[in-house]
Backbone as a ProteinNet text record, in pm:
[ID]
protein_1_A
[PRIMARY]
MPYSPESLQAFVEAAALGSFSAAARRLRKTQSTVSTAIAHLEADLGVALFDRSARYPQLTEAGREVLGHAQEILAADQRLQQLSVRLAAPVEPRLTVVFSDVYQLDPAQRVLQRFAEGFPEVELEWLDAEGHDVLEIVASARADLGLLPRQERYPDALLAQPLAHHSELAIYVALEHPLARTGTRASQQLARHRQVRLSAQADHARAAAGRVWTASDYLMVMEMAEDGIGWAELPRALVQRYDRGRLLELRLPGWPRRIHSDLVRRRDSPPGPAALWWADALG
[TERTIARY]
14830.7	14853.3	15003.1	15063.7	15207.5	15237.6	15350.5	15394.5	15529.8	15549.7	15675.3	15788.7	15906.1	16020.6	16051.2	16025.1	16052.9	15967.3	15837.9	15750.3	15787.2	15822.9	15863.8	15993.4	16088.7	16216.1	16196.5	16111.1	16084	16023.8	15930.3	15866.6	15968.1	16049.2	16146.4	16249	16298.8	16398.3	16337.4	16214.6	16149.7	16127.4	16089.6	16069.7	16201.6	16308.8	16439.4	16499.2	16483	16547.6	16458.7	16328.1	16239.1	16189	16217.9	16165.2	16168.5	16076.7	16072.1	16191	16232.5	16344.2	16474.4	16496.5	16617.5	16615.1	16496.9	16484.7	16514.1	16468.3	16493.3	16642.2	16712.7	16857.3	16927.2	16885.9	16947.8	16925.6	16805.2	16769	16805	16856.4	16893.5	16771.7	16660.6	16537.4	16484.6	16382.7	16321.5	16227.2	16202	16111.2	15970.9	15929.3	15795.4	15784.8	15893.6	15892.3	15875.4	15946.9	15935.4	15795.5	15744.5	15610.9	15504.5	15516.8	15420.1	15427.2	15549.3	15565	15500.5	15519.2	15460.1	15307.9	15259.8	15114.8	15053.1	15121.7	15071.9	15068.6	15171	15173	15057.8	15033.3	14921.5	14788.9	14776.8	14652.1	14636.1	14744.3	14737.9	14699.1	14753.2	14727.6	14595.9	14550.5	14427.4	14442.7	14567	14592.5	14689.2	14685.8	14782.6	14906.4	15021.3	15146	15212.7	15189.3	15249.2	15142	15163	15085.5	15161.1	15104.6	15173.6	15133	15068.6	15018.2	15128.6	15236	15346.5	15449.1	15555.7	15659.7	15726.3	15750.4	15810.9	15710.5	15707.3	15611.2	15641.3	15536.4	15548.5	15475	15536.3	15471	15341.9	15236.1	15113.2	15129.1	15030.6	15034.9	15038.1	14958.2	14958.8	15093.9	15152.5	15283	15390.3	15386.4	15485.4	15469.5	15346	15324.2	15371.2	15343.9	15381.1	15532	15600.5	15743.9	15821.6	15795.9	15869.2	15849.8	15726	15698.7	15768.6	15767.4	15833.7	15983.3	16043.8	16187.2	16216.2	16128.3	16146.7	16137.4	16042.5	16025.8	16149	16199.1	16316.8	16440	16452.6	16566.6	16561.2	16440.9	16426.7	16457.4	16414.4	16443.1	16593.1	16661.6	16806.1	16877.3	16830.4	16892.8	16874.6	16759.6	16735.4	16828.6	16845.9	16937.5	17080.2	17119.6	17255	17276.1	17173.4	17183.4	17205.1	17135.5	17151.6	17294.5	17356.1	17495.5	17587.7	17565.7	17651	17643.9	17526.3	17508.9	17569.5	17578.6	17622.2	17763.7	17808.6	17935.3	18052.9	18169.6	18289.8	18335.2	18399.1	18447.5	18568.6	18567.8	18679.4	18804.4	18923.9	19045	19094.2	19053.9	19104.2	18992.5	18986.4	18884.7	18950.5	18927.9	18978.8	18861.2	18861.5	18756.5	18821.1	18750.6	18798.5	18687.1	18717.7	18616.7	18655	18554.5	18571.3	18583.3	18655.4	18670.1	18543.7	18437.5	18310.9	18260.8	18309.6	18272.5	18384.9	18350.7	18446.8	18395.6	18479.3	18440.5	18404.2	18291.7	18250	18315.2	18406.4	18474.2	18378	18262	18167	18107.9	18106.3	18047.9	18146.1	18273.7	18376.7	18368	18353.5	18332.6	18452	18572.2	18690.2	18710.9	18688.8	18706.5	18605.8	18480.9	18378.1	18405.5	18457.5	18493	18607.5	18708.1	18821.8	18777.7	18681.8	18632.8	18549.4	18470.7	18384.5	18454.2	18562.2	18635.3	18785	18830.7	18970.4	19070.7	19025.9	19118.5	19120.9	19033.8	19025.9	19127.9	19203.8	19299.1	19225.2	19226.3	19154.2	19253.1	19224.4	19301.3	19205.4	19244	19161.2	19229	19158.9	19210.2	19125.2	19187.1	19115.9	19117.1	19002.5	18992.8	18866.1	18851.5	18735.7	18672.5	18542.8	18470.8	18483.9	18510.4	18516	18636	18734.7	18846.7	18798.2	18698.5	18641.1	18580.7	18505.4	18440.6	18542.8	18647.4	18750	18823.1	18849.7	18921.5	18837.3	18708.1	18620.7	18600.9	18576.9	18553.4	18673.7	18794.2	18916.7	18951.4	18866.8	18887.2	19001	19046.7	19148.2	19088.5	18957.3	18887.6	18756.3	18709.9	18585	18463.3	18478.9	18369.7	18418.7	18327.9	18361.2	18248.6	18283.7	18184	18213.9	18111.2	18128.5	17996.4	17999.8	17874.5	17787	17656.8	17561.8	17572.4	17579.5	17586	17453.1	17419.3	17295.7	17312.1	17431.9	17456.8	17581	17580.8	17696.8	17731.5	17857.6	17893.4	17811.6	17781.5	17699.3	17760.3	17892.7	17960.2	17943.9	17888	17879.6	17735.2	17717.3	17590.4	17606.4	17506.2	17510.8	17401.6	17438.1	17343.4	17332.6	17215.2	17199	17216.5	17284	17307.5	17229.2	17194.5	17128.7	17226.5	17356.5	17458.8	17454.9	17472.6	17487.9	17594.4	17653.3	17753.6	17706.8	17773.8	17743.4	17868.6	17854.2	17961.6	17936.1	18040.1	18029.7	18148.3	18137.7	18245	18329.9	18460.9	18554.9	18663.4	18711.9	18828.5	18916.5	19040	19129.6	19081.7	19112.1	19067.4	19115.6	19232.4	19287	19247.8	19170.4	19129.8	19033.8	19042	18951	18803.1	18764.6	18624.2	18575.1	18667.5	18627.9	18566	18586.4	18535.7	18414.8	18361	18252.7	18115.3	18106	17976.4	17896.7	17764.8	17679.3	17705.7	17775.3	17807.9	17911.3	17969.4	18073	18019.9	17890.3	17835.4	17848.4	17841.1	17857.1	18003.6	18094.3	18234.7	18321.6	18260.8	18340.3	18418.3	18353.4	18418.3	18539.5	18551	18665.7	18789.2	18771.2	18882.2	18912.5	19033.3	19077.1	18998.4	18961.9	18896.6	18996.1	18992.6	19070.7	18971.9	18991.3	18892.8	18960.5	18881	18930.3	18960.3	19064	19095.4	18981.6	18909.1	18802.5	18679	18666.1	18549.4	18562.4	18451.7	18456.4	18391.4	18333.3	18257.6	18349	18370.8	18454	18368	18237	18146	18172.5	18202.1	18212.2	18352.2	18446.6	18583.2	18627.2	18683.3	18728.8	18848.6	18872.6	18983.5	19114.7	19195.6	19324.1	19316.6	19195.2	19180.8	19139.4	19189	19156.4	19285.3	19297	19400	19330.3	19394.7	19332.3	19425.2	19363.8	19437.2	19356.8	19424.3	19360	19275.8	19290.3	19212.3	19173.3	19068.9	19014.4	19112.4	19197.4	19291.4	19387.5	19433.4	19523	19446.6	19322.2	19239	19224.3	19200	19184.4	19313.1	19426.8	19553.7	19578.6	19543.5	19558.4	19468.8	19345.6	19253.7	19306.3	19361.3	19418.1	19532.7	19606.7	19719.5	19676.3	19545.1	19495.9	19501.7	19524.4	19535.4	19404	19292.1	19161.9	19050.4	18927	18811.6	18788	18722.6	18706	18575.5	18516.9	18403.4	18459.7	18429.2	18487	18380.2	18397.1	18306.4	18320.9	18208.6	18214.9	18279.2	18248	18303.6	18455.8	18507.8	18653.1	18716.3	18654.9	18708.7	18702.6	18590.6	18576.7	18683.1	18723.6	18818.8	18964.4	18995.7	19136.6	19178.8	19083.1	19122.9	19200.4	19296.2	19378.8	19334.5	19204.3	19150.9	19183.6	19213.2	19256	19152.1	19037.5	18936.5	18809.1	18742.3	18613.4	18510.4	18398	18288.7	18207.6	18190.4	18110.7	17963	17884	17740.3	17670.7	17653.3	17597.6	17462.5	17376.6	17247.2	17266	17191	17200.2	17307.8	17384.6	17492.4	17468.4	17513	17581.3	17487.5	17545.3	17470	17480.8	17368.5	17366.7	17406.7	17498	17547.2	17514.9	17434.5	17404.1	17510.3	17527.3	17633.7	17577.4	17652.9	17621.4	17741.7	17711.6	17815.1	17811.6	17925.4	17929.3	18016.4	17979.2	18056.4	18036.5	18115.8	18104.8	17989	17922.4	17811.2	17858.1	17978.9	18026.4	18097.8	18091.9	18162.5	18069.9	17991	17898.8	17975.2	17921.9	17992.5	17993.5	18102.9	18111.4	18063.6	18070.6	18022.4	18089.2	18219.9	18288.9	18242.1	18227.3	18178.2	18036.5	17953.3	17815.6	17809.9	17905.5	17911.3	17926.8	18013.7	18034.4	17908.3	17838.9	17714.2	17613.4	17606	17515.6	17560.8	17691.5	17743	17723	17732.9	17719.9	17576.3	17494.1	17356.7	17269.3
-7341.2	-7208.7	-7189.7	-7078.7	-7057.1	-7017.4	-7066.8	-7031.5	-6964.4	-6857	-6784.5	-6865.5	-6863.9	-6933.5	-6882.7	-6752.7	-6695.4	-6759.5	-6781.7	-6842.2	-6988.7	-7059.9	-7199.3	-7209.7	-7119.8	-7122.3	-7090.7	-6992.4	-6957.5	-7076.2	-7145.2	-7262.6	-7374.1	-7405.3	-7514.9	-7484	-7360.8	-7325.8	-7327.2	-7276.5	-7276.9	-7420.2	-7508.7	-7649.6	-7714.5	-7681.7	-7743.1	-7693.1	-7561.9	-7501.4	-7497.7	-7517.6	-7525.5	-7394.4	-7283.4	-7154.1	-7054.5	-6958.3	-6854.9	-6759.9	-6733.1	-6640.7	-6698.7	-6829.5	-6893	-6893.8	-6918	-6914.1	-6774.2	-6673.2	-6534.8	-6503.2	-6552.8	-6528.8	-6600.4	-6723.5	-6798.6	-6728.4	-6673.9	-6611.2	-6463.2	-6410.2	-6268.4	-6179.7	-6214.9	-6138.1	-6115	-6029.1	-6007.7	-6122.9	-6142.8	-6250.7	-6225.8	-6099.2	-6069	-6103.3	-6085	-6119.2	-6269.4	-6346.9	-6492.8	-6537.7	-6483.2	-6520.3	-6487.6	-6369.5	-6330.2	-6422	-6458.1	-6546.5	-6682.3	-6734.5	-6864	-6852.5	-6742.5	-6721.7	-6714.7	-6648.7	-6641.3	-6780.6	-6861.7	-6996.9	-7079.7	-7064	-7135.2	-7092.2	-6961.9	-6912.3	-6966.5	-6970.9	-7023.2	-7170.7	-7246.6	-7390.7	-7424.6	-7332.6	-7357.4	-7452.2	-7466.1	-7553	-7484.2	-7524.5	-7475.8	-7564.6	-7503.7	-7580.1	-7598.1	-7504.3	-7510.2	-7497.7	-7568.5	-7549.1	-7446.7	-7329.6	-7219.9	-7207	-7306.4	-7296.1	-7311.6	-7377.1	-7395.4	-7283.7	-7291.1	-7188	-7186.2	-7305.7	-7315.5	-7379.9	-7333.4	-7389	-7534.3	-7614.7	-7755.8	-7783.7	-7863.3	-7898.6	-7975.4	-7936.5	-8014.5	-8136.3	-8223.8	-8339.4	-8293.3	-8190.2	-8135.1	-8072.7	-8005.2	-7943.5	-8044.2	-8160.9	-8264.5	-8316.6	-8326	-8371.1	-8267.3	-8140.2	-8032	-8014.3	-8040.8	-8014.5	-8085.5	-8214	-8287.7	-8228.9	-8188.2	-8129.1	-7993.1	-7915.8	-7785.3	-7801.5	-7898.4	-7923.5	-7964.8	-8046	-8088.6	-7970.2	-7879.8	-7762.2	-7673.2	-7649.8	-7564.7	-7629	-7760	-7829.8	-7821.6	-7836	-7826.4	-7685.4	-7585.5	-7446.5	-7420.2	-7474.6	-7455.6	-7524.4	-7644.7	-7715.3	-7637.5	-7576	-7497.1	-7376.2	-7309	-7195	-7239.1	-7352.1	-7400.9	-7441.3	-7498.4	-7535	-7412.3	-7303.1	-7181.4	-7128.9	-7143.9	-7100.1	-7187.6	-7318.4	-7408.2	-7380.4	-7348.6	-7326	-7194.3	-7097.8	-6964.3	-6928.6	-6987.2	-6942.3	-7026.8	-6965	-7042	-7123.5	-7234.9	-7320.4	-7254.9	-7248	-7187.9	-7275.7	-7216.5	-7296.1	-7363	-7309.6	-7360.7	-7354.5	-7453.9	-7457.1	-7504.7	-7429.3	-7467.8	-7492.7	-7607.9	-7642.3	-7667.9	-7633.3	-7659.4	-7732	-7853.1	-7940.8	-7979.4	-7984.6	-8044.3	-8195.4	-8256.2	-8402.1	-8475.3	-8400.1	-8469.5	-8531.1	-8477.2	-8533.8	-8623.8	-8748.7	-8843.8	-8894	-8888.7	-8935.8	-9083.3	-9115.1	-9254.3	-9311.8	-9407.1	-9461.7	-9512.3	-9563.1	-9618.5	-9511.4	-9387.2	-9279.4	-9220.1	-9247.9	-9203.7	-9053.8	-8975.2	-8831.1	-8765.8	-8791.7	-8729.3	-8777.6	-8905	-8957.5	-8895.5	-8882.4	-8824.7	-8677.3	-8605	-8464.8	-8455.3	-8541.3	-8540.5	-8571.8	-8662.5	-8697	-8584.6	-8517.4	-8411.8	-8279.5	-8255.2	-8128.5	-8157	-8215.6	-8258.4	-8143	-8022.5	-7909.6	-7826.5	-7857.3	-7777.4	-7827	-7734.2	-7766.6	-7762.4	-7870.8	-7880.7	-7878.8	-7795.3	-7793.8	-7826.7	-7922.2	-7968.2	-7930.4	-7853.5	-7812.4	-7875.5	-7899.7	-7948.5	-7840.9	-7818.4	-7725.1	-7759.5	-7698.8	-7727.1	-7597.6	-7605.9	-7496.8	-7363.8	-7260.7	-7125	-7105.6	-7194	-7183.7	-7202.4	-7290.7	-7309.4	-7178.2	-7111.3	-6986.1	-6877.6	-6870.9	-6768.8	-6793.1	-6918.6	-6950.6	-6914	-6941.5	-6905.8	-6754.8	-6690.8	-6546.1	-6468	-6520.8	-6452.1	-6479.9	-6558.7	-6595.9	-6695	-6755	-6859.6	-6985.6	-7005.2	-7119.3	-7071.4	-7144.8	-7111	-7169.5	-7289.7	-7359.4	-7415	-7419.4	-7480.3	-7569.2	-7678.5	-7767.9	-7783.3	-7766.5	-7775.6	-7811.2	-7856.9	-7883.2	-7758.1	-7778.2	-7666.8	-7572.3	-7442.8	-7337.4	-7262.7	-7208.5	-7129.5	-6995.3	-6938.9	-6809	-6816.6	-6736.4	-6726.1	-6578.9	-6549.7	-6410.9	-6359.2	-6230.6	-6171.1	-6190.6	-6202.9	-6214.8	-6352.6	-6449.5	-6586.5	-6630.9	-6718.6	-6785.7	-6932.8	-6989.9	-7130	-7209.1	-7325.6	-7416.1	-7542.9	-7570.3	-7694.4	-7816.6	-7917.3	-8039.2	-8155.4	-8248.8	-8369.9	-8456.4	-8440.3	-8519.3	-8497.5	-8602.9	-8591.2	-8690.5	-8656.4	-8742.8	-8780.6	-8876.8	-8916.7	-8903.9	-8837	-8828.2	-8928.3	-8996.2	-9090.7	-9068.2	-9122.9	-9110	-9237	-9216.3	-9328.9	-9318.3	-9435.1	-9443.7	-9557.3	-9556.7	-9668.1	-9794	-9908.1	-10035.3	-10054.3	-9998	-10016.1	-9903.4	-9805.9	-9692.8	-9741.3	-9684.1	-9725.8	-9716.1	-9617.8	-9603.3	-9719.4	-9790.5	-9901.7	-10016	-10016.3	-10125.8	-10086.7	-9964.5	-9916.9	-9931.1	-9970	-9987.4	-9858.9	-9869.5	-9750.4	-9652.7	-9696.3	-9605.3	-9500.4	-9515.9	-9422.3	-9280.1	-9263.9	-9128.7	-9045.7	-9110.9	-9037	-9016.9	-9083.1	-9077.5	-8999.8	-8948.3	-8877.1	-8761.4	-8683.9	-8565	-8598.6	-8724.5	-8763.6	-8794.7	-8799.9	-8838.9	-8729	-8729.6	-8629.5	-8641.4	-8526.1	-8522	-8473	-8534.1	-8488.3	-8431.5	-8310	-8246.8	-8153.3	-8101.8	-8003.6	-7871.3	-7804.6	-7672.1	-7574.9	-7597	-7504.8	-7518.8	-7627.4	-7646.5	-7566.3	-7506.1	-7417.6	-7477.7	-7596.8	-7654.5	-7732.9	-7677.1	-7745.3	-7809.2	-7811.5	-7844.1	-7980.3	-8080.6	-8215.6	-8250.7	-8164.1	-8197	-8108.5	-8168.1	-8090.8	-8005.4	-7900.5	-7809.5	-7887.4	-7855.5	-7921.1	-8057	-8101.5	-8234.8	-8229.8	-8132	-8119.7	-8109.1	-8193.3	-8179	-8144.3	-8062.3	-8020.9	-8044.3	-8054.2	-8066.8	-7994	-7955.2	-7872.7	-7953.3	-8087.1	-8166.6	-8298.6	-8361.3	-8484.2	-8600.2	-8604.7	-8716.2	-8717.7	-8598.5	-8592.8	-8623.7	-8577.8	-8611.6	-8763.1	-8827.6	-8972.9	-9042.4	-8991.8	-9053.9	-9043.3	-8926.7	-8911.3	-9009.6	-9025.3	-9119.6	-9261.9	-9296.9	-9431.2	-9456.8	-9352	-9366.2	-9367.3	-9359.6	-9366.1	-9235.2	-9123.7	-8994.2	-8954.4	-8984.6	-8947.3	-8993.4	-8957.5	-8990.1	-8876.8	-8909.7	-8809.6	-8830.3	-8719	-8722.9	-8721.4	-8825.8	-8840.5	-8877.8	-8832.9	-8878	-9028.4	-9098.9	-9244.3	-9285.5	-9211.4	-9247.2	-9234.4	-9135	-9116.6	-9233.9	-9275	-9387	-9515.1	-9538.2	-9660.1	-9668.8	-9552.2	-9551.6	-9556.6	-9491.4	-9475.1	-9541.9	-9586.1	-9648.7	-9777.6	-9806.2	-9925.4	-10035.3	-10036.3	-10137.6	-10112.9	-9988.2	-9956.8	-9877.8	-9845.4	-9763.8	-9843.3	-9806.5	-9864	-9752.6	-9771.4	-9675.1	-9701.2	-9597.2	-9610.3	-9596.1	-9692.6	-9690.6	-9617.5	-9486.8	-9403.1	-9346.4	-9315.2	-9254.7	-9125.1	-9110.2	-8989.6	-8992.7	-9099.2	-9112.8	-9237.1	-9233.9	-9125.1	-9009	-8894	-8773.8	-8745.4	-8709.7	-8679.5	-8534	-8511.3	-8377.5	-8347.1	-8244.3	-8201.4	-8101.6	-8092.7	-8010	-7902.4	-7794.6	-7687	-7664.3	-7621.6	-7579.1	-7427.2	-7362.1	-7216	-7161.5	-7041.7	-6968.2	-6819.3	-6738.5	-6593.7	-6538.7	-6438	-6374.9	-6301.5	-6243.7	-6160.8	-6240.5	-6373.7	-6457.9	-6569.4	-6544.9	-6647.8	-6773.4	-6889.9	-7014.1	-7041.9	-7098.3	-7141.2	-7284.1	-7338.9	-7476	-7581.5	-7569.8	-7670	-7664.3	-7542.3	-7527.9	-7580.9	-7554.5	-7602.9	-7754.9	-7814.2	-7960.4	-8016.2	-7954.9	-8001.4	-7982.5	-7871	-7848.6	-7957.8	-7997.9	-8106.7	-8240.2	-8268.3	-8396.7	-8414.6	-8306.1	-8313.4	-8297.9	-8229.1	-8201.1	-8321.6
1912.1	1970.7	1994.5	1947.3	1967.3	2111	2161	2295.8	2283.7	2356.7	2345.3	2406.7	2344.7	2404.8	2545.2	2568.6	2700.2	2809	2778.5	2878.9	2903	2795.5	2811	2890.2	2861.5	2932.4	3079.7	3110.2	3249.5	3322.9	3258.1	3319.1	3344.1	3244.5	3256.7	3365.8	3370.7	3472.4	3611.9	3626.4	3757.8	3805.3	3713.7	3749.5	3790.5	3720	3748.6	3879.2	3906.1	4022	4145.6	4127.7	4242.7	4296.3	4229.7	4274.6	4159.8	4163.7	4061.4	4075.2	4199.4	4219.6	4165.8	4187	4133.8	3981.9	3923.3	3777.5	3724.9	3797.1	3755.2	3755.6	3858.2	3862.7	3748.2	3719.4	3610.5	3476.7	3457.2	3329.2	3324.4	3437.3	3445.2	3419.5	3482.6	3474.3	3614.5	3627.2	3756.9	3788	3916.3	3955.7	3901.5	3898.4	3846.4	3698.1	3622.9	3480.9	3461.9	3542.6	3534.7	3576.2	3685.1	3732.4	3628.2	3564.8	3462.4	3341	3299.8	3184	3210.6	3331.4	3365.1	3372.8	3428	3435.7	3296.4	3203.1	3065.1	3001.5	3029.2	2974.2	3032	3161	3221.9	3161.2	3135.1	3074.5	2932.3	2857.3	2719.7	2719.2	2815.6	2819.9	2889.6	2973.9	3047	3164	3216.3	3331.3	3425.9	3551.9	3649.7	3643.7	3621.4	3612.2	3748	3838.6	3971.6	4078.7	4187.6	4309.3	4392.7	4414.3	4481.5	4627.9	4683.3	4820.5	4924.7	4889.8	4984.1	4967.9	5046.6	5040.1	4903.5	4848.5	4716.4	4620.8	4497.2	4401.3	4369.5	4361	4328.1	4197.6	4110.5	3985	4012.8	3943.4	3947.3	3856	3857.7	3767.8	3622.7	3590.9	3454.7	3423.5	3523.6	3503	3469.2	3535.4	3505.5	3362.9	3316.5	3178.6	3078.2	3108.6	3016.5	3011.9	3124.3	3132.7	3023	3001.8	2899.2	2761.5	2728.1	2597.7	2583.6	2690.6	2685.8	2662.3	2728.8	2709.5	2565.8	2507.7	2368.6	2273.2	2296.7	2210.7	2217.9	2339	2354.5	2292.2	2306.6	2246.1	2094.7	2037.3	1891.9	1844.2	1920.2	1884.5	1885.7	1987.6	1995.3	1879.4	1843.7	1731.3	1601.2	1583.7	1463.3	1459	1572.2	1576.4	1546.3	1602.1	1579.2	1433.7	1373.3	1232.3	1145.4	1177.3	1098.3	1107.6	1225.5	1241.5	1157.3	1162	1084.5	935.6	888.5	745.6	700.6	791	751.1	795.8	905.8	964.1	915.2	900.4	867.2	988.2	962.8	1071.7	1137	1269.5	1340.3	1326.7	1310	1291	1418.7	1535.2	1663.4	1766.5	1851.9	1957.5	2086	2193.7	2325	2417.3	2481.7	2577.4	2713	2820.1	2955.4	3029.5	3073.7	3132.6	3274.2	3359.2	3491.5	3476.6	3569.6	3566.6	3608.8	3644.7	3668.9	3539	3425.4	3295.7	3247.5	3219	3164.9	3031	2929.6	2797.5	2800.8	2740.1	2727	2601.4	2616	2497.2	2391.4	2433.6	2337.5	2247.3	2294.1	2213.9	2114.1	2127.9	2033.5	2006.4	2112	2094.9	2025.3	2074.1	2013.6	1870.3	1847.8	1711.4	1615.3	1659.8	1573	1544.8	1644.7	1621.1	1521.5	1536.5	1443.9	1301.8	1287.6	1154.2	1093.3	1177	1126.2	1103.9	1178.6	1168.5	1161.4	1053.4	1044.5	1045	1011.3	1004	1132.2	1227.8	1350.2	1452.1	1507.7	1614.1	1747.5	1821.9	1949.3	2065.2	2164	2288.6	2403.3	2487.4	2598.7	2729.9	2812.3	2942.7	3052.6	3167.6	3285.7	3392.6	3454.2	3566	3643.5	3760	3843.2	3893.3	3919.9	3984	3913.1	3993	3938.7	3845.6	3853.4	3760	3616.2	3596.6	3463.2	3414.7	3501.4	3463.8	3431	3510.8	3487.4	3355.4	3324.5	3200.7	3078.7	3084.8	2972.7	2965.8	3079.5	3081.2	3030.6	3054.5	3010.8	2865.7	2796.5	2656	2637.5	2747.8	2735.3	2674.1	2693.5	2634.9	2574.2	2473.7	2407.1	2477.7	2532.9	2600.3	2733.3	2829.8	2957.9	3005.1	3070.5	3127.6	3275.7	3358.6	3503.1	3568.9	3694.8	3764.9	3768.4	3758.5	3747.9	3866.3	3835.3	3935	3940	4054.8	4063.6	3994.1	4000.8	3938.8	3851.6	3745.7	3657.1	3635.9	3606.3	3574.6	3457	3457.1	3351.4	3213.2	3207.7	3078.4	3015.7	3089.6	3040.8	3020.1	2922.7	2898.9	2935.9	2999.8	3040.6	2970.8	2919.4	2855	2939.3	2996.8	3073.4	2983.9	3034.9	2958.7	3017.9	2931.9	2980.2	3058.1	3029.9	3097.2	3248.2	3324.3	3468.1	3514.3	3627.2	3688.5	3828.3	3887.3	4024.3	4109.4	4222.9	4320.4	4431.6	4473.4	4584	4678.3	4798.4	4897.5	4895.2	4884	4873.3	4980.1	5018.6	5107.5	5057.9	5100.7	5068.3	5140.1	5083.2	5140.6	5284.4	5317	5451.2	5546.7	5500.1	5584.1	5693.7	5814.9	5922.9	5886.5	5804.6	5767.5	5681.3	5619	5532.1	5611.8	5744.8	5827.2	5911.6	5887.4	5973.9	5911.9	5784.8	5719.9	5715.4	5738.6	5730.1	5843.8	5950.5	6060.8	6020.1	5902.4	5858.8	5847	5816.7	5798.1	5924.9	6043.3	6169.1	6206.7	6135.5	6174	6075.2	5968.8	5868.8	5929.6	6015.3	6071	6157.1	6200.8	6283.1	6200.2	6069.7	5982.3	5881.3	5834.2	5737.5	5607.4	5552.5	5421.1	5317	5200.4	5085.5	4984.9	4941.4	4854.4	4755.6	4663.3	4567.1	4635.4	4589	4642	4615.7	4503.8	4465.4	4552.4	4628.8	4712.6	4840.5	4880.9	4997.1	5120.6	5110.4	5220.6	5314.3	5432.9	5532.2	5640.9	5621.5	5730.9	5791.9	5712	5764.9	5813	5790.7	5829.9	5946.3	6047.7	6161.5	6122.3	6201.4	6172.8	6166.5	6067.2	6051.1	5987.7	5947.2	5891.1	5743.6	5672.9	5531	5449.9	5351.1	5249.7	5118.6	5036.5	4911.1	4792.8	4675.9	4549.8	4442.8	4336.2	4234.7	4136.9	4134.3	4040.1	4104.3	4046.3	4102.2	4096.8	3995.6	3986.3	4104.7	4146.1	4261.5	4389.6	4399.9	4514.9	4524.9	4410.3	4408.7	4451.9	4406.1	4442.7	4592.6	4650.8	4796.1	4870	4821.6	4885.5	4874.4	4757.6	4739.6	4837	4869.8	4961.8	5107.9	5132.2	5268.9	5344.5	5275	5340.2	5405.8	5340.6	5395.2	5303.5	5338.8	5255.4	5157.2	5046.2	4940.9	4865.9	4822.7	4730.8	4588.9	4511.2	4378.5	4276.9	4151.2	4045.8	4025.4	4025.5	4011.4	3879	3771.5	3641	3641.4	3711.5	3720.8	3794.2	3905	3981.7	3899.8	3833	3752.7	3643.6	3593.7	3481.6	3527.7	3640.2	3675.3	3806.8	3887.8	4013.8	3987.7	4073.8	4061	4156.8	4186.3	4275.8	4420.8	4456.6	4593	4671.3	4607.1	4673.3	4700.3	4808.5	4844.3	4849	4780.9	4788.2	4914.3	4996.7	5118.4	5083.1	5118.7	5090.9	5205.2	5188.9	5293.9	5252.5	5349.7	5317	5238.2	5129.8	5047.9	4941.9	4938.8	4840.7	4756.2	4628.7	4557.7	4526.2	4495.7	4462.5	4313	4254	4110.9	4089.6	3997.5	3966	3819.9	3796.2	3660.4	3612.9	3482.7	3425	3333.3	3321.1	3226.8	3135.8	3014.4	2920.6	2916	2933.1	2938	2824.9	2780.3	2680.3	2704.2	2637.6	2653.3	2570	2625	2554.5	2429.3	2435.6	2325	2217.2	2225.3	2128.3	2080.9	1976.6	1926.2	1886	1917.1	1884.7	1735.6	1687.7	1549.4	1535.5	1415.5	1392.4	1479.8	1502.4	1584.1	1728.6	1782.3	1920	1932.4	1831.7	1835.2	1826	1756.7	1751.4	1892.8	1972.6	2109.5	2192.6	2171.9	2245.7	2213.7	2088.2	2047.2	2107.8	2100.2	2145.8	2296	2370.3	2515.2	2561.1	2478.5	2518.7	2517.2
[MASK]
+++++++++++++++++++++++++++++++++++++++++++++++++++++++++++++++++++++++++++++++++++++++++++++++++++++++++++++++++++++++++++++++++++++++++++++++++++++++++++++++++++++++++++++++++++++++++++++++++++++++++++++++++++++++++++++++++++++++++++++++++++++++++++++++++++++++++++++++++++++++++++

């Protein structure tokens, strides 16, 4: 029995985001449209995918089984669409990407080398930015693709592709920082110490007034933390790659935190073969 991509997408997004309303915002549809699409999928399959008795819908046992298959179908559909573009479209001469530092290239995967081998004539420009700066750079056409931690909402001008890639954020301090000697009690003492964070982050909740230093990128945040300026939330992969043995990860309840990523592009600019290669490599 054929299932519409729209119903599968509505189901997958609702499962990922935990609510029909959040899925509707992600898909730029009404909540009733998403609810109807999921109901049609349930009717086609003959099973209930969500338990709707609580405030937020919860996947049933059948829903958890169906979810993996639905994701596979959507991924195969996307690969087929991308293949059609590669076969028909000319290769773009230049590609600009802007990535958050939450993503760190795995040397074992040889991503840059494989791109250079597959597209030897394409000029690649790599930019670093964080948060909404990534969105602004892509929306302004300064970059073709952007990668950033998953957002609940995106500007109407942008399309977001969820990636399988995820990063982990952990809390770090310098080895000589007072928090380094407090063990698990550090979680209650964070607010007493200066926090070093990204300028793009808006959450001041855990840091007392006047106890926040900011920087525009994670590398500078890490350097401040290494110098003992304060504690910082940092991507573990970034620390593993660039730390000089001067940071200690605090083992606190709820940490490290998993951060999922999205790849964004403009709606009015269909990706060429080189851009689609990156979507495949990161997906």
